[in-house]
Amino acid sequence: ADGKPAGAFHVHDNGGRPFKVEVQWPGPTAEVQVFKSLQYDGDVLPSYEDRACVSFSAERVLVGRCPKHGAIFDGNSVLLHVGGLKYVFIGVVVFAFTAKSRITAYVSRVGNNDVPYPWAIDEQGWRYLMIESVVLSSKLFESDADPYDLYYDRGLITAQTHTVPPQEPKMQFQGIVEFWIGENQRGLRYQTRPEVDFECRAGQGEFFVVKGDPAAKIKLSKDDYVKLMHDFADEMGFEPLSVETLLERHI
């Protein structure tokens, strides 16, 4: 356990450091202030605004640590336990969410291009994937598999044809073998917000799936698409993470 981590932490975002998080413990709870970066001119750290853009009182502060890179990457993201089952994530965005049970551990692996992949686990074994806003059931984990790797692997509904070789789904869902938008075949993967995804892409053409017979395209309405995603989530042990965005991404 971290105990009561204090000091300044700098959130990572694709080489940038968009937020500085200052943590102090004047008493039993932490005072946490978040500062936005100013113009980044290539120095090791940017300068930050003088006044915090948002602040929190927290019972626990979970500092995101990257096992591979060590202490220099500590605080690449931060998770606050603000009380009860309410938590605040501070990363490329800042959002609040309610956990299913008490969160017991938090990891913030940093991948290629200095992009953090933060996740938490609660007492019931649910994994919370912060940058994907999804929760994964404990039933998916027979080992210490990285939850992001597992999610990206199992989130496929049809083959990703643009990869070499094509990435195949782990299982065939409802017999679906192809997904089309208008005249273009696309890869289909799970979406946590299917209503928004449908609206964003509806201008590209109508949605279709193919089940076996390539000549028989089945048109999907918005309701069909949303239900498909919900059914897939139920089958796979995924749940969307409902979040309240407090600060948008800041470059």
PDB file of C-alpha atoms in Angstrom:
ATOM      1  CA  ALA A   1       0.000   0.000   0.000  1.00  0.00           C
ATOM      2  CA  ASP A   2       1.108   3.532  -0.731  1.00  0.00           C
ATOM      3  CA  GLY A   3      -0.021   4.921   2.621  1.00  0.00           C
ATOM      4  CA  LYS A   4      -0.344   8.648   2.062  1.00  0.00           C
ATOM      5  CA  PRO A   5       1.524   9.600  -1.127  1.00  0.00           C
ATOM      6  CA  ALA A   6       2.220  13.329  -1.313  1.00  0.00           C
ATOM      7  CA  GLY A   7       3.853  15.769  -3.680  1.00  0.00           C
ATOM      8  CA  ALA A   8       3.410  16.657  -7.345  1.00  0.00           C
ATOM      9  CA  PHE A   9       2.598  14.135 -10.063  1.00  0.00           C
ATOM     10  CA  HIS A  10       2.521  14.802 -13.802  1.00  0.00           C
ATOM     11  CA  VAL A  11      -0.043  12.996 -15.953  1.00  0.00           C
ATOM     12  CA  HIS A  12       1.316  11.489 -19.188  1.00  0.00           C
ATOM     13  CA  ASP A  13      -0.441  11.856 -22.538  1.00  0.00           C
ATOM     14  CA  ASN A  14       1.369  10.838 -25.719  1.00  0.00           C
ATOM     15  CA  GLY A  15       4.555  12.668 -24.762  1.00  0.00           C
ATOM     16  CA  GLY A  16       2.763  15.618 -23.163  1.00  0.00           C
ATOM     17  CA  ARG A  17       2.104  16.364 -19.487  1.00  0.00           C
ATOM     18  CA  PRO A  18      -1.362  17.956 -19.589  1.00  0.00           C
ATOM     19  CA  PHE A  19      -2.099  18.028 -15.850  1.00  0.00           C
ATOM     20  CA  LYS A  20      -0.086  18.461 -12.667  1.00  0.00           C
ATOM     21  CA  VAL A  21      -1.639  16.813  -9.608  1.00  0.00           C
ATOM     22  CA  GLU A  22      -0.583  18.183  -6.209  1.00  0.00           C
ATOM     23  CA  VAL A  23      -1.378  16.048  -3.163  1.00  0.00           C
ATOM     24  CA  GLN A  24      -1.153  17.201   0.466  1.00  0.00           C
ATOM     25  CA  TRP A  25      -2.355  15.596   3.693  1.00  0.00           C
ATOM     26  CA  PRO A  26      -3.219  18.344   6.197  1.00  0.00           C
ATOM     27  CA  GLY A  27      -5.290  15.820   8.143  1.00  0.00           C
ATOM     28  CA  PRO A  28      -6.866  12.384   7.663  1.00  0.00           C
ATOM     29  CA  THR A  29      -8.010  13.240   4.126  1.00  0.00           C
ATOM     30  CA  ALA A  30      -5.916  14.434   1.211  1.00  0.00           C
ATOM     31  CA  GLU A  31      -6.272  17.775  -0.505  1.00  0.00           C
ATOM     32  CA  VAL A  32      -5.775  17.225  -4.234  1.00  0.00           C
ATOM     33  CA  GLN A  33      -5.419  20.046  -6.755  1.00  0.00           C
ATOM     34  CA  VAL A  34      -5.247  19.675 -10.537  1.00  0.00           C
ATOM     35  CA  PHE A  35      -3.465  22.279 -12.671  1.00  0.00           C
ATOM     36  CA  LYS A  36      -3.643  22.611 -16.469  1.00  0.00           C
ATOM     37  CA  SER A  37      -0.439  22.927 -18.475  1.00  0.00           C
ATOM     38  CA  LEU A  38       0.379  26.085 -20.404  1.00  0.00           C
ATOM     39  CA  GLN A  39       2.274  26.212 -23.701  1.00  0.00           C
ATOM     40  CA  TYR A  40       4.583  23.196 -23.933  1.00  0.00           C
ATOM     41  CA  ASP A  41       7.913  24.221 -25.435  1.00  0.00           C
ATOM     42  CA  GLY A  42       9.783  20.920 -25.339  1.00  0.00           C
ATOM     43  CA  ASP A  43      11.302  21.212 -21.868  1.00  0.00           C
ATOM     44  CA  VAL A  44      11.220  18.236 -19.537  1.00  0.00           C
ATOM     45  CA  LEU A  45       8.043  19.632 -17.968  1.00  0.00           C
ATOM     46  CA  PRO A  46       5.696  22.373 -19.167  1.00  0.00           C
ATOM     47  CA  SER A  47       4.712  25.288 -16.977  1.00  0.00           C
ATOM     48  CA  TYR A  48       1.295  25.148 -15.350  1.00  0.00           C
ATOM     49  CA  GLU A  49      -1.458  27.600 -14.507  1.00  0.00           C
ATOM     50  CA  ASP A  50      -1.109  29.253 -11.098  1.00  0.00           C
ATOM     51  CA  ARG A  51      -4.621  28.343  -9.995  1.00  0.00           C
ATOM     52  CA  ALA A  52      -6.025  24.846  -9.813  1.00  0.00           C
ATOM     53  CA  CYS A  53      -8.792  24.160 -12.321  1.00  0.00           C
ATOM     54  CA  VAL A  54     -10.391  21.564 -10.047  1.00  0.00           C
ATOM     55  CA  SER A  55      -9.741  20.227  -6.548  1.00  0.00           C
ATOM     56  CA  PHE A  56     -10.870  17.255  -4.481  1.00  0.00           C
ATOM     57  CA  SER A  57     -10.857  15.881  -0.961  1.00  0.00           C
ATOM     58  CA  ALA A  58      -9.842  12.209  -0.990  1.00  0.00           C
ATOM     59  CA  GLU A  59      -9.766   9.384   1.536  1.00  0.00           C
ATOM     60  CA  ARG A  60      -7.168   7.494  -0.520  1.00  0.00           C
ATOM     61  CA  VAL A  61      -4.811   8.479  -3.325  1.00  0.00           C
ATOM     62  CA  LEU A  62      -3.759   5.661  -5.646  1.00  0.00           C
ATOM     63  CA  VAL A  63      -0.732   6.718  -7.664  1.00  0.00           C
ATOM     64  CA  GLY A  64      -0.527   5.102 -11.092  1.00  0.00           C
ATOM     65  CA  ARG A  65       2.722   3.158 -11.352  1.00  0.00           C
ATOM     66  CA  CYS A  66       4.214   1.431 -14.385  1.00  0.00           C
ATOM     67  CA  PRO A  67       5.930  -1.862 -13.432  1.00  0.00           C
ATOM     68  CA  LYS A  68       8.164  -1.718 -16.522  1.00  0.00           C
ATOM     69  CA  HIS A  69       9.496   1.832 -16.222  1.00  0.00           C
ATOM     70  CA  GLY A  70       9.852   2.252 -12.459  1.00  0.00           C
ATOM     71  CA  ALA A  71       9.615   5.348 -10.277  1.00  0.00           C
ATOM     72  CA  ILE A  72      10.250   7.877 -13.049  1.00  0.00           C
ATOM     73  CA  PHE A  73       6.766   7.085 -14.419  1.00  0.00           C
ATOM     74  CA  ASP A  74       4.990   7.186 -11.031  1.00  0.00           C
ATOM     75  CA  GLY A  75       1.887   9.351 -11.217  1.00  0.00           C
ATOM     76  CA  ASN A  76       1.432   9.015 -14.986  1.00  0.00           C
ATOM     77  CA  SER A  77      -2.230   8.860 -13.925  1.00  0.00           C
ATOM     78  CA  VAL A  78      -3.902   9.068 -10.517  1.00  0.00           C
ATOM     79  CA  LEU A  79      -7.028   7.519  -8.980  1.00  0.00           C
ATOM     80  CA  LEU A  80      -8.754   9.165  -6.011  1.00  0.00           C
ATOM     81  CA  HIS A  81     -11.115   7.445  -3.591  1.00  0.00           C
ATOM     82  CA  VAL A  82     -13.336  10.340  -2.578  1.00  0.00           C
ATOM     83  CA  GLY A  83     -15.706   8.388  -0.329  1.00  0.00           C
ATOM     84  CA  GLY A  84     -18.059   5.418  -0.318  1.00  0.00           C
ATOM     85  CA  LEU A  85     -17.803   3.796  -3.738  1.00  0.00           C
ATOM     86  CA  LYS A  86     -17.123   7.059  -5.566  1.00  0.00           C
ATOM     87  CA  TYR A  87     -13.798   7.507  -7.345  1.00  0.00           C
ATOM     88  CA  VAL A  88     -12.164  10.169  -9.519  1.00  0.00           C
ATOM     89  CA  PHE A  89      -9.751   9.286 -12.315  1.00  0.00           C
ATOM     90  CA  ILE A  90      -7.136  11.881 -13.306  1.00  0.00           C
ATOM     91  CA  GLY A  91      -5.510  11.061 -16.627  1.00  0.00           C
ATOM     92  CA  VAL A  92      -5.931  12.371 -20.159  1.00  0.00           C
ATOM     93  CA  VAL A  93      -9.385  13.383 -18.906  1.00  0.00           C
ATOM     94  CA  VAL A  94     -10.764  13.743 -15.387  1.00  0.00           C
ATOM     95  CA  PHE A  95     -13.955  11.857 -14.561  1.00  0.00           C
ATOM     96  CA  ALA A  96     -15.912  10.498 -11.605  1.00  0.00           C
ATOM     97  CA  PHE A  97     -17.481   7.044 -11.409  1.00  0.00           C
ATOM     98  CA  THR A  98     -19.068   4.675  -8.921  1.00  0.00           C
ATOM     99  CA  ALA A  99     -17.390   1.306  -8.390  1.00  0.00           C
ATOM    100  CA  LYS A 100     -19.225  -1.963  -7.784  1.00  0.00           C
ATOM    101  CA  SER A 101     -17.159  -2.603  -4.641  1.00  0.00           C
ATOM    102  CA  ARG A 102     -14.080  -1.158  -2.960  1.00  0.00           C
ATOM    103  CA  ILE A 103     -11.108  -0.805  -5.302  1.00  0.00           C
ATOM    104  CA  THR A 104      -8.090  -2.644  -3.937  1.00  0.00           C
ATOM    105  CA  ALA A 105      -5.345  -2.035  -6.517  1.00  0.00           C
ATOM    106  CA  TYR A 106      -4.496   0.364  -9.333  1.00  0.00           C
ATOM    107  CA  VAL A 107      -1.936  -0.044 -12.133  1.00  0.00           C
ATOM    108  CA  SER A 108      -1.026   2.440 -14.865  1.00  0.00           C
ATOM    109  CA  ARG A 109       1.163   0.715 -17.438  1.00  0.00           C
ATOM    110  CA  VAL A 110       2.692   3.085 -19.997  1.00  0.00           C
ATOM    111  CA  GLY A 111       2.822   1.703 -23.521  1.00  0.00           C
ATOM    112  CA  ASN A 112       4.189   2.909 -26.818  1.00  0.00           C
ATOM    113  CA  ASN A 113       4.186   6.652 -27.507  1.00  0.00           C
ATOM    114  CA  ASP A 114       3.999   7.391 -23.761  1.00  0.00           C
ATOM    115  CA  VAL A 115       0.312   6.416 -23.567  1.00  0.00           C
ATOM    116  CA  PRO A 116      -0.876   5.172 -20.132  1.00  0.00           C
ATOM    117  CA  TYR A 117      -3.185   2.149 -19.876  1.00  0.00           C
ATOM    118  CA  PRO A 118      -4.597   2.590 -16.356  1.00  0.00           C
ATOM    119  CA  TRP A 119      -6.846   0.023 -14.732  1.00  0.00           C
ATOM    120  CA  ALA A 120      -8.166  -0.859 -11.291  1.00  0.00           C
ATOM    121  CA  ILE A 121      -9.477  -4.007  -9.639  1.00  0.00           C
ATOM    122  CA  ASP A 122     -12.126  -4.164  -6.924  1.00  0.00           C
ATOM    123  CA  GLU A 123     -12.875  -6.659  -4.147  1.00  0.00           C
ATOM    124  CA  GLN A 124     -15.135  -8.680  -6.471  1.00  0.00           C
ATOM    125  CA  GLY A 125     -12.480  -8.956  -9.182  1.00  0.00           C
ATOM    126  CA  TRP A 126     -14.051  -6.507 -11.640  1.00  0.00           C
ATOM    127  CA  ARG A 127     -11.423  -4.693 -13.735  1.00  0.00           C
ATOM    128  CA  TYR A 128     -12.046  -1.040 -14.596  1.00  0.00           C
ATOM    129  CA  LEU A 129     -10.338   0.104 -17.823  1.00  0.00           C
ATOM    130  CA  MET A 130     -10.116   3.868 -17.536  1.00  0.00           C
ATOM    131  CA  ILE A 131      -9.271   4.873 -21.111  1.00  0.00           C
ATOM    132  CA  GLU A 132     -11.935   2.565 -22.558  1.00  0.00           C
ATOM    133  CA  SER A 133     -14.670   3.286 -19.974  1.00  0.00           C
ATOM    134  CA  VAL A 134     -15.446  -0.395 -19.656  1.00  0.00           C
ATOM    135  CA  VAL A 135     -15.628  -2.880 -16.775  1.00  0.00           C
ATOM    136  CA  LEU A 136     -14.609  -6.521 -17.228  1.00  0.00           C
ATOM    137  CA  SER A 137     -16.033  -9.411 -15.228  1.00  0.00           C
ATOM    138  CA  SER A 138     -13.733 -11.472 -13.017  1.00  0.00           C
ATOM    139  CA  LYS A 139     -14.893 -14.583 -14.918  1.00  0.00           C
ATOM    140  CA  LEU A 140     -12.639 -13.529 -17.835  1.00  0.00           C
ATOM    141  CA  PHE A 141      -9.465 -13.831 -15.780  1.00  0.00           C
ATOM    142  CA  GLU A 142      -7.977 -17.231 -15.077  1.00  0.00           C
ATOM    143  CA  SER A 143      -4.493 -15.703 -14.901  1.00  0.00           C
ATOM    144  CA  ASP A 144      -2.835 -12.317 -14.463  1.00  0.00           C
ATOM    145  CA  ALA A 145      -3.519 -11.358 -18.076  1.00  0.00           C
ATOM    146  CA  ASP A 146      -3.284  -7.655 -18.857  1.00  0.00           C
ATOM    147  CA  PRO A 147      -6.931  -6.527 -18.959  1.00  0.00           C
ATOM    148  CA  TYR A 148      -6.388  -4.183 -21.906  1.00  0.00           C
ATOM    149  CA  ASP A 149      -4.817  -6.956 -23.987  1.00  0.00           C
ATOM    150  CA  LEU A 150      -7.715  -9.225 -23.090  1.00  0.00           C
ATOM    151  CA  TYR A 151     -10.318  -6.568 -23.891  1.00  0.00           C
ATOM    152  CA  TYR A 152      -8.806  -5.647 -27.257  1.00  0.00           C
ATOM    153  CA  ASP A 153      -8.504  -9.347 -28.106  1.00  0.00           C
ATOM    154  CA  ARG A 154     -12.010 -10.357 -27.052  1.00  0.00           C
ATOM    155  CA  GLY A 155     -13.769  -7.190 -28.175  1.00  0.00           C
ATOM    156  CA  LEU A 156     -13.679  -8.272 -31.826  1.00  0.00           C
ATOM    157  CA  ILE A 157     -16.992  -9.338 -33.373  1.00  0.00           C
ATOM    158  CA  THR A 158     -15.705  -9.716 -36.954  1.00  0.00           C
ATOM    159  CA  ALA A 159     -12.183 -10.025 -38.358  1.00  0.00           C
ATOM    160  CA  GLN A 160     -10.064  -6.877 -38.563  1.00  0.00           C
ATOM    161  CA  THR A 161      -9.280  -7.107 -42.270  1.00  0.00           C
ATOM    162  CA  HIS A 162      -6.930  -4.097 -42.332  1.00  0.00           C
ATOM    163  CA  THR A 163      -4.325  -5.883 -40.196  1.00  0.00           C
ATOM    164  CA  VAL A 164      -1.713  -8.269 -41.616  1.00  0.00           C
ATOM    165  CA  PRO A 165      -2.510 -11.031 -41.037  1.00  0.00           C
ATOM    166  CA  PRO A 166      -6.208 -10.284 -40.362  1.00  0.00           C
ATOM    167  CA  GLN A 167      -7.044 -10.458 -36.664  1.00  0.00           C
ATOM    168  CA  GLU A 168      -9.797 -12.987 -36.089  1.00  0.00           C
ATOM    169  CA  PRO A 169     -12.407 -12.813 -33.302  1.00  0.00           C
ATOM    170  CA  LYS A 170     -12.077 -15.239 -30.408  1.00  0.00           C
ATOM    171  CA  MET A 171     -15.590 -16.551 -31.013  1.00  0.00           C
ATOM    172  CA  GLN A 172     -18.305 -16.200 -33.620  1.00  0.00           C
ATOM    173  CA  PHE A 173     -21.156 -14.142 -32.233  1.00  0.00           C
ATOM    174  CA  GLN A 174     -24.702 -14.708 -33.538  1.00  0.00           C
ATOM    175  CA  GLY A 175     -23.216 -16.152 -36.732  1.00  0.00           C
ATOM    176  CA  ILE A 176     -21.950 -12.726 -37.850  1.00  0.00           C
ATOM    177  CA  VAL A 177     -19.027 -12.962 -40.289  1.00  0.00           C
ATOM    178  CA  GLU A 178     -18.994  -9.527 -41.974  1.00  0.00           C
ATOM    179  CA  PHE A 179     -19.962  -5.939 -41.167  1.00  0.00           C
ATOM    180  CA  TRP A 180     -20.632  -3.272 -43.799  1.00  0.00           C
ATOM    181  CA  ILE A 181     -21.300   0.450 -43.772  1.00  0.00           C
ATOM    182  CA  GLY A 182     -22.732   1.332 -47.164  1.00  0.00           C
ATOM    183  CA  GLU A 183     -20.486  -0.289 -49.783  1.00  0.00           C
ATOM    184  CA  ASN A 184     -17.475  -0.611 -47.482  1.00  0.00           C
ATOM    185  CA  GLN A 185     -16.660  -3.681 -45.427  1.00  0.00           C
ATOM    186  CA  ARG A 186     -15.425  -2.777 -41.959  1.00  0.00           C
ATOM    187  CA  GLY A 187     -14.202  -4.592 -38.911  1.00  0.00           C
ATOM    188  CA  LEU A 188     -16.759  -4.697 -36.109  1.00  0.00           C
ATOM    189  CA  ARG A 189     -15.751  -4.511 -32.480  1.00  0.00           C
ATOM    190  CA  TYR A 190     -17.579  -3.864 -29.229  1.00  0.00           C
ATOM    191  CA  GLN A 191     -18.570  -0.259 -28.520  1.00  0.00           C
ATOM    192  CA  THR A 192     -19.354   0.935 -24.990  1.00  0.00           C
ATOM    193  CA  ARG A 193     -21.564   3.739 -26.356  1.00  0.00           C
ATOM    194  CA  PRO A 194     -23.261   2.200 -29.396  1.00  0.00           C
ATOM    195  CA  GLU A 195     -25.878   4.952 -29.700  1.00  0.00           C
ATOM    196  CA  VAL A 196     -23.154   7.574 -30.096  1.00  0.00           C
ATOM    197  CA  ASP A 197     -21.085   5.360 -32.396  1.00  0.00           C
ATOM    198  CA  PHE A 198     -24.081   4.748 -34.676  1.00  0.00           C
ATOM    199  CA  GLU A 199     -24.874   8.460 -34.909  1.00  0.00           C
ATOM    200  CA  CYS A 200     -21.232   9.341 -35.634  1.00  0.00           C
ATOM    201  CA  ARG A 201     -20.974   6.879 -38.515  1.00  0.00           C
ATOM    202  CA  ALA A 202     -24.517   6.889 -39.905  1.00  0.00           C
ATOM    203  CA  GLY A 203     -23.539   9.506 -42.486  1.00  0.00           C
ATOM    204  CA  GLN A 204     -21.184   6.976 -44.102  1.00  0.00           C
ATOM    205  CA  GLY A 205     -24.065   4.715 -45.129  1.00  0.00           C
ATOM    206  CA  GLU A 206     -26.465   2.116 -43.824  1.00  0.00           C
ATOM    207  CA  PHE A 207     -25.224  -0.601 -41.456  1.00  0.00           C
ATOM    208  CA  PHE A 208     -25.372  -4.261 -42.513  1.00  0.00           C
ATOM    209  CA  VAL A 209     -24.148  -7.598 -41.177  1.00  0.00           C
ATOM    210  CA  VAL A 210     -23.640 -10.850 -43.054  1.00  0.00           C
ATOM    211  CA  LYS A 211     -24.366 -14.235 -41.493  1.00  0.00           C
ATOM    212  CA  GLY A 212     -23.009 -16.948 -43.752  1.00  0.00           C
ATOM    213  CA  ASP A 213     -24.506 -16.100 -47.156  1.00  0.00           C
ATOM    214  CA  PRO A 214     -22.516 -13.150 -48.594  1.00  0.00           C
ATOM    215  CA  ALA A 215     -25.449 -12.201 -50.804  1.00  0.00           C
ATOM    216  CA  ALA A 216     -27.786 -11.793 -47.843  1.00  0.00           C
ATOM    217  CA  LYS A 217     -26.894  -8.553 -46.103  1.00  0.00           C
ATOM    218  CA  ILE A 218     -29.031  -7.881 -43.048  1.00  0.00           C
ATOM    219  CA  LYS A 219     -29.723  -4.208 -42.418  1.00  0.00           C
ATOM    220  CA  LEU A 220     -29.228  -2.918 -38.870  1.00  0.00           C
ATOM    221  CA  SER A 221     -31.306  -0.072 -37.499  1.00  0.00           C
ATOM    222  CA  LYS A 222     -29.925   1.991 -34.648  1.00  0.00           C
ATOM    223  CA  ASP A 223     -31.940  -0.100 -32.185  1.00  0.00           C
ATOM    224  CA  ASP A 224     -30.615  -3.307 -33.789  1.00  0.00           C
ATOM    225  CA  TYR A 225     -27.030  -2.072 -33.508  1.00  0.00           C
ATOM    226  CA  VAL A 226     -27.457  -1.036 -29.879  1.00  0.00           C
ATOM    227  CA  LYS A 227     -29.053  -4.381 -28.978  1.00  0.00           C
ATOM    228  CA  LEU A 228     -26.266  -6.263 -30.762  1.00  0.00           C
ATOM    229  CA  MET A 229     -23.657  -4.476 -28.644  1.00  0.00           C
ATOM    230  CA  HIS A 230     -25.580  -5.028 -25.421  1.00  0.00           C
ATOM    231  CA  ASP A 231     -26.025  -8.735 -26.205  1.00  0.00           C
ATOM    232  CA  PHE A 232     -22.329  -9.088 -27.046  1.00  0.00           C
ATOM    233  CA  ALA A 233     -21.367  -7.386 -23.775  1.00  0.00           C
ATOM    234  CA  ASP A 234     -23.600  -9.778 -21.819  1.00  0.00           C
ATOM    235  CA  GLU A 235     -22.035 -12.755 -23.586  1.00  0.00           C
ATOM    236  CA  MET A 236     -18.454 -11.570 -23.040  1.00  0.00           C
ATOM    237  CA  GLY A 237     -18.667 -10.211 -19.483  1.00  0.00           C
ATOM    238  CA  PHE A 238     -18.242  -6.542 -20.426  1.00  0.00           C
ATOM    239  CA  GLU A 239     -20.123  -3.584 -18.959  1.00  0.00           C
ATOM    240  CA  PRO A 240     -19.900   0.085 -19.947  1.00  0.00           C
ATOM    241  CA  LEU A 241     -18.445   2.250 -17.175  1.00  0.00           C
ATOM    242  CA  SER A 242     -20.791   5.153 -16.547  1.00  0.00           C
ATOM    243  CA  VAL A 243     -18.685   8.268 -15.957  1.00  0.00           C
ATOM    244  CA  GLU A 244     -19.240  11.936 -15.175  1.00  0.00           C
ATOM    245  CA  THR A 245     -16.650  13.953 -17.087  1.00  0.00           C
ATOM    246  CA  LEU A 246     -15.203  16.739 -14.942  1.00  0.00           C
ATOM    247  CA  LEU A 247     -12.375  17.926 -17.233  1.00  0.00           C
ATOM    248  CA  GLU A 248     -12.038  17.280 -20.955  1.00  0.00           C
ATOM    249  CA  ARG A 249      -8.763  16.262 -22.561  1.00  0.00           C
ATOM    250  CA  HIS A 250      -6.287  19.130 -22.456  1.00  0.00           C
ATOM    251  CA  ILE A 251      -3.429  19.307 -24.963  1.00  0.00           C
TER     252      ILE A 251
END
